[in-house]
CSV table of C-alpha atoms in Angstrom, one decimal:
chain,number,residue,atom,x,y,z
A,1,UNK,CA,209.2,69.5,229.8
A,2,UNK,CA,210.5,70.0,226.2
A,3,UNK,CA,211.3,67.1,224.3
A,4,UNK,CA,213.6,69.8,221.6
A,5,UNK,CA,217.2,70.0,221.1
A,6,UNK,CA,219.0,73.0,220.8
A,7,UNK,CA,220.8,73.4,217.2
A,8,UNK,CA,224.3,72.9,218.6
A,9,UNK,CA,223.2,69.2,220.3
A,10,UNK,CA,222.0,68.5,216.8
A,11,UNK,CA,225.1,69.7,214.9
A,12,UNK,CA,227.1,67.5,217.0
A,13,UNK,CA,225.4,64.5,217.2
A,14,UNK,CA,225.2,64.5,213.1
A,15,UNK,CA,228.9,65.2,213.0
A,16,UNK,CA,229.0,62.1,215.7
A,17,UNK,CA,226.8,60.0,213.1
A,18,UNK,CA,229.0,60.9,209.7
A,19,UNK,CA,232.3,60.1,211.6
A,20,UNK,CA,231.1,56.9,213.2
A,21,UNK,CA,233.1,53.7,211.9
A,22,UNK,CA,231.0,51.2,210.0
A,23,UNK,CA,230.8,48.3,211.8
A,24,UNK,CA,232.6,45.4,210.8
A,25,UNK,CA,230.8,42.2,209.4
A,26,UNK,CA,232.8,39.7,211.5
A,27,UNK,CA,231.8,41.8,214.5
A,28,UNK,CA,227.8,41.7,213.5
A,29,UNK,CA,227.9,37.9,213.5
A,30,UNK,CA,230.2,37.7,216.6
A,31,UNK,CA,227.5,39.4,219.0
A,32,UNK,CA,224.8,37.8,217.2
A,33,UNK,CA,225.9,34.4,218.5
A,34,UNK,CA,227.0,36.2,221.7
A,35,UNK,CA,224.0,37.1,223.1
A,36,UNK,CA,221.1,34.7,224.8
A,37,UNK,CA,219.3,31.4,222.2
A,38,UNK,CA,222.7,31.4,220.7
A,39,UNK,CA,222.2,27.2,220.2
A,40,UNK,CA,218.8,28.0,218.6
A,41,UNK,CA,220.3,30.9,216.7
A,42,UNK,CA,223.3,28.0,215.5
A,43,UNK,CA,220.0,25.4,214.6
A,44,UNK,CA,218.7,28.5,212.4
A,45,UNK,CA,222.0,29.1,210.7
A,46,UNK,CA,222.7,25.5,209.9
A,47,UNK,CA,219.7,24.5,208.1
A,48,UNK,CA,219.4,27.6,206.3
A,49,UNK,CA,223.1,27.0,205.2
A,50,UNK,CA,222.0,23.2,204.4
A,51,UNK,CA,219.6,24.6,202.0
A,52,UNK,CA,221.0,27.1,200.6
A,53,UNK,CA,223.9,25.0,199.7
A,54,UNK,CA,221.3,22.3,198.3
A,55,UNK,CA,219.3,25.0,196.1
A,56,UNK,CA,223.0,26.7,195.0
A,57,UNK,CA,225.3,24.1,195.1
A,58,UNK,CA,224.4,20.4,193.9
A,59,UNK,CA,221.0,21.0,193.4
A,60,UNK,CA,219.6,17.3,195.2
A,61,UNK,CA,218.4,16.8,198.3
A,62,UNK,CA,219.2,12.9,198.3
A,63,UNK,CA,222.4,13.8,199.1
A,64,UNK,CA,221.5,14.7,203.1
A,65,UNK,CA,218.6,12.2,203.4
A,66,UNK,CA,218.2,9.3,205.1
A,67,UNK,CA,217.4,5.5,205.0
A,68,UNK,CA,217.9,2.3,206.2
A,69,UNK,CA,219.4,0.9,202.6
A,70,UNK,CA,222.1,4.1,202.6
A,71,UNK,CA,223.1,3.5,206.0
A,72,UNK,CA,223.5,0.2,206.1
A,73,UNK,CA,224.6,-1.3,202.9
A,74,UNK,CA,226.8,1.5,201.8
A,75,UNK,CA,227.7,3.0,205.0
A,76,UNK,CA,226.7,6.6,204.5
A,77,UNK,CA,226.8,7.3,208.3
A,78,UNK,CA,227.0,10.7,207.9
A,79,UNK,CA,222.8,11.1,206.9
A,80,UNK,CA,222.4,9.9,210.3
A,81,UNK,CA,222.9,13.6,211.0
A,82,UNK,CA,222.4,15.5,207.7
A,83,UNK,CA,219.0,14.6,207.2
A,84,UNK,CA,218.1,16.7,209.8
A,85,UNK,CA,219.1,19.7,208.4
A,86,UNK,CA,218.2,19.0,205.0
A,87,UNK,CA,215.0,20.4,203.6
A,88,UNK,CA,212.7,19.4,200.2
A,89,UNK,CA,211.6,22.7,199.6
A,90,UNK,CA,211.3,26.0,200.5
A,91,UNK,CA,207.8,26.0,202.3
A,92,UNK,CA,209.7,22.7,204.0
A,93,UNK,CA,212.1,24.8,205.5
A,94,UNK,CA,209.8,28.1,206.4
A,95,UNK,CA,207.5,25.4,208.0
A,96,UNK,CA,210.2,23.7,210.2
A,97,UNK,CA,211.9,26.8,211.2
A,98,UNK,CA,208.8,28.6,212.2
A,99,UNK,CA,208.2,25.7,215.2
A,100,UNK,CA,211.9,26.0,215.6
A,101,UNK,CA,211.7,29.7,216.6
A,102,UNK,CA,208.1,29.0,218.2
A,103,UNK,CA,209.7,26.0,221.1
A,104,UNK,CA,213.9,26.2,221.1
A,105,UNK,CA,214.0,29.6,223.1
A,106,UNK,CA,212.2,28.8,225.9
A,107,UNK,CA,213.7,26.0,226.4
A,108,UNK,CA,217.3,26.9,226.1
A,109,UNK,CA,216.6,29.6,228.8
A,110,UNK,CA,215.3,26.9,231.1
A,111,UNK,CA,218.0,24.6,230.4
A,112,UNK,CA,220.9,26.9,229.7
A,113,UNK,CA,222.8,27.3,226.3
A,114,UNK,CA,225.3,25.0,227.3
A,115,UNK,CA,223.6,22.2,228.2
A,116,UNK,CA,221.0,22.9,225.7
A,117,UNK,CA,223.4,22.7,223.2
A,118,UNK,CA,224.6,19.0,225.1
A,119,UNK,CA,220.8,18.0,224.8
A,120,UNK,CA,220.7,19.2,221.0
A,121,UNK,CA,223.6,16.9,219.7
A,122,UNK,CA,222.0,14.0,222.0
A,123,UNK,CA,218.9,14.0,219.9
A,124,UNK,CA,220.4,14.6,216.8
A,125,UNK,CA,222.4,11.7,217.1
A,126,UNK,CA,219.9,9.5,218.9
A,127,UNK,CA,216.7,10.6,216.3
A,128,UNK,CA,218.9,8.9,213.8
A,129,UNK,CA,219.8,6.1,215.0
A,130,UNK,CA,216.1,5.6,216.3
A,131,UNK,CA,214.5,5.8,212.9
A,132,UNK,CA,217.5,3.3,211.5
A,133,UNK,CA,216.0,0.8,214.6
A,134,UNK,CA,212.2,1.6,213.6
A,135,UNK,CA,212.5,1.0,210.1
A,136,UNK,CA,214.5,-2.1,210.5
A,137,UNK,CA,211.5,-3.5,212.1
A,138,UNK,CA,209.0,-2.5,209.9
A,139,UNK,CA,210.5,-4.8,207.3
A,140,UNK,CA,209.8,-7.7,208.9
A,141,UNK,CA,206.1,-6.5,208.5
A,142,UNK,CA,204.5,-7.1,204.9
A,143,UNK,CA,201.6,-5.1,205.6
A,144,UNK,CA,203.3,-2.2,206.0
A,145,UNK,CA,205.9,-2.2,203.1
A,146,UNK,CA,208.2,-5.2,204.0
A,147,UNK,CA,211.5,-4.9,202.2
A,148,UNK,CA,210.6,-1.4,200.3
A,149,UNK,CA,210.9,0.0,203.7
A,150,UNK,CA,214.3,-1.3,203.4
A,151,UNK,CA,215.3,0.2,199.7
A,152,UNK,CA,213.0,3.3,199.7
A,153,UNK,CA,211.5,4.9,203.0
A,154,UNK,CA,213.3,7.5,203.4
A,155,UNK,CA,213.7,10.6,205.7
A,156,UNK,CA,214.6,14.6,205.4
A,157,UNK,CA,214.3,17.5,207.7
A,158,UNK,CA,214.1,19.1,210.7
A,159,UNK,CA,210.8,18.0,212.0
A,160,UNK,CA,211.3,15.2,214.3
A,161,UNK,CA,213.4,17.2,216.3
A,162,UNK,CA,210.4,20.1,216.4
A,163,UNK,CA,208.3,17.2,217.2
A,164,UNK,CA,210.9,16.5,220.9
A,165,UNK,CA,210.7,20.3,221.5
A,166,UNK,CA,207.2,19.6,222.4
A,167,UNK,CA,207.6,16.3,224.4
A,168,UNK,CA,210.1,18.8,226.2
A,169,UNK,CA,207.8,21.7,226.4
A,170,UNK,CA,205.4,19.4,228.0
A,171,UNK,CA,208.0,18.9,231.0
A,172,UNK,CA,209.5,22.4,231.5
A,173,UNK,CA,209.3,23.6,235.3
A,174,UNK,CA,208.1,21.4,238.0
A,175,UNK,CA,204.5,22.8,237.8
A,176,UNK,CA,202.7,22.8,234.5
A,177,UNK,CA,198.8,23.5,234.2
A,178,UNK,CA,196.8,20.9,233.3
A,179,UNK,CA,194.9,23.0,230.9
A,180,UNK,CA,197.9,24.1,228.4
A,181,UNK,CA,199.9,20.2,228.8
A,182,UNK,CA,196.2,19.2,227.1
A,183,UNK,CA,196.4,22.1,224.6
A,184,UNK,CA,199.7,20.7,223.3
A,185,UNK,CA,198.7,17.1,223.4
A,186,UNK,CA,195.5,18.5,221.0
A,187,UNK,CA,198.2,19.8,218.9
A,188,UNK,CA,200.6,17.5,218.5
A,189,UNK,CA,197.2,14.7,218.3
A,190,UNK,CA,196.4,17.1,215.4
A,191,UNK,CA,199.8,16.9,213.6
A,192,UNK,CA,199.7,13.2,214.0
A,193,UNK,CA,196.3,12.7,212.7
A,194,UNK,CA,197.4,15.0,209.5
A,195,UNK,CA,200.9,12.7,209.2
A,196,UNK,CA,198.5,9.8,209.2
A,197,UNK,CA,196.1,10.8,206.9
A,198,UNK,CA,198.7,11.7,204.3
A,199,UNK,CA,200.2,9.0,204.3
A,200,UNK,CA,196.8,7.2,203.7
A,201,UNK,CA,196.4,9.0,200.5
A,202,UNK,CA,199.5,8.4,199.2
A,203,UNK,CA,201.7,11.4,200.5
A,204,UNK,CA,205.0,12.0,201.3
A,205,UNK,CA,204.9,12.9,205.1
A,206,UNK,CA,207.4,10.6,207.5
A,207,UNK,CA,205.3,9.5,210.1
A,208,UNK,CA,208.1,7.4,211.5
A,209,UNK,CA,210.1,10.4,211.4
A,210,UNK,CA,207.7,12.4,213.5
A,211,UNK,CA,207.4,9.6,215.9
A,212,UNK,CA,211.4,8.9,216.1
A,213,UNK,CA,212.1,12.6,217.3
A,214,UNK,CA,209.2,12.1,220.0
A,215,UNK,CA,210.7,8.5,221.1
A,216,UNK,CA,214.0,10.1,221.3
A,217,UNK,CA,212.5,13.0,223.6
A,218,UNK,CA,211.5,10.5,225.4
A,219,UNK,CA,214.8,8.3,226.1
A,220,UNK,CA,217.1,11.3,226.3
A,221,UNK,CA,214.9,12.6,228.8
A,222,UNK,CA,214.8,9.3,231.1
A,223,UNK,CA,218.2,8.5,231.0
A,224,UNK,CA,219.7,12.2,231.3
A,225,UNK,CA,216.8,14.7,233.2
A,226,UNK,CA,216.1,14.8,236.5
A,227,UNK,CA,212.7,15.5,238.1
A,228,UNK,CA,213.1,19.1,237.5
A,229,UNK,CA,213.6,18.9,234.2
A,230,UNK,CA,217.7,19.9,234.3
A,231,UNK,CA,220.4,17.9,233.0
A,232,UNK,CA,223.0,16.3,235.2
A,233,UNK,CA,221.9,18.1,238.6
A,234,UNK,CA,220.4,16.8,241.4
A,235,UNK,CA,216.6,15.5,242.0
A,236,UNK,CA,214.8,11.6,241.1
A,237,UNK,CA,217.9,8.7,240.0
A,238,UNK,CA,218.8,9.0,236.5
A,239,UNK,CA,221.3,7.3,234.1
A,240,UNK,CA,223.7,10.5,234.4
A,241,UNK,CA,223.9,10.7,237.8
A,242,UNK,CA,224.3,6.9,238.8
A,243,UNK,CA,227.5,6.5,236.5
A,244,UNK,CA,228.9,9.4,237.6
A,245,UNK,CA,228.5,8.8,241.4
């Protein structure tokens, strides 16, 4: 069968093309964040906005980080949050938002956007207030920086939460194979060992950060999950569901 269009098909689909509307920006961005990911989509758009306004704008990241000293002592509660969004660089960012893309979509299918999105500000919050508690504690060891930790370890960026996408991933479904739970515990095992080894040579890689989004994966999931890996539905006791019997 012939694939051709006669010359009057064509005629009037290029008149339908030269009178068609253009669309209207608002309209792009509205089904954009209408159709499926649109929490992941958000995630995207906000760090991207974070740096762009960083790079444009003021120009200093140390105004979205995080530490214990600009927390505590002069109440910046708001980094609590920023950091997470807030990148060093460029190759920071790409890095970060690469994983993002990689883990959040699967994910937010399984749970659902809304929920997803309940989940999302749950670790957000929580990954902040977890580092805050872990680096409290490592001043009261000298070994490991004492009171610097106090005054100068400081956090930025999006990869602890990357680092909970995979304690998640781990848990998606009630059956997982064996064989690909052990392929992510190689990789995250890896990215550990690099965190580690950095820091050993005097970089600038947060293992605390790293290990705060994982330990907040970790709570979130106890207290709100249920065996099947969906928040505040039926399944094994959780926090959720015993308050709000």
């Amino acid at each position: 069968m012939s694939s051709e269009i006669s010359y009057e098909e064509f005629i009037k689909a290029r008149d339908l093309y030269k009178h068609k509307k253009p669309a209207d920006p608002i309209d792009v961005v509205k089904e954009f964040f209408s159709e499926e990911e649109v929490v992941t989509k958000i995630l995207l758009a906000v760090n991207i906005v974070f740096y762009v306004v960083e790079a444009v704008g003021f120009k200093d990241t140390a105004l979205y980080d995080m530490n214990l000293y600009k927390v505590a002592s002069r109440k910046e509660y708001y980094r609590i949050i920023t950091y997470t969004f807030s990148h060093a660089d460029y190759n920071h960012l790409f890095g970060n938002m690469v994983f993002l893309l990689l883990l959040s979509p699967t994910l937010e299918r399984h749970h659902g956007s809304k929920k997803y999105g309940i989940v999302i500000c749950l670790l957000v919050l929580v990954q902040g207030l977890v580092f805050c508690l872990l680096t409290y504690i490592m001043t009261f060891l000298p070994a490991y920086g004492g009171s610097d930790y106090y005054y100068s370890y400081c956090v930025i960026g999006f990869s602890g939460i990357n680092y909970a996408f995979i304690l998640f991933w781990s848990y998606v479904g009630k059956s997982n194979h064996y064989f690909w739970k052990y392929c992510r515990l190689l990789i995250v095992a890896a990215i550990w060992i690099h965190c580690i080894m950095d820091n050993l040579e005097g970089g600038n890689i947060s293992v605390l950060g790293h290990f705060g989004g994982a330990l907040s994966a970790m709570i979130i999931r106890f207290l709100f999950f249920t065996s099947v890996e969906r928040l505040f539905g039926s399944g094994r006791m959780n926090f959720w569901t015993y308050i709000s019997r």
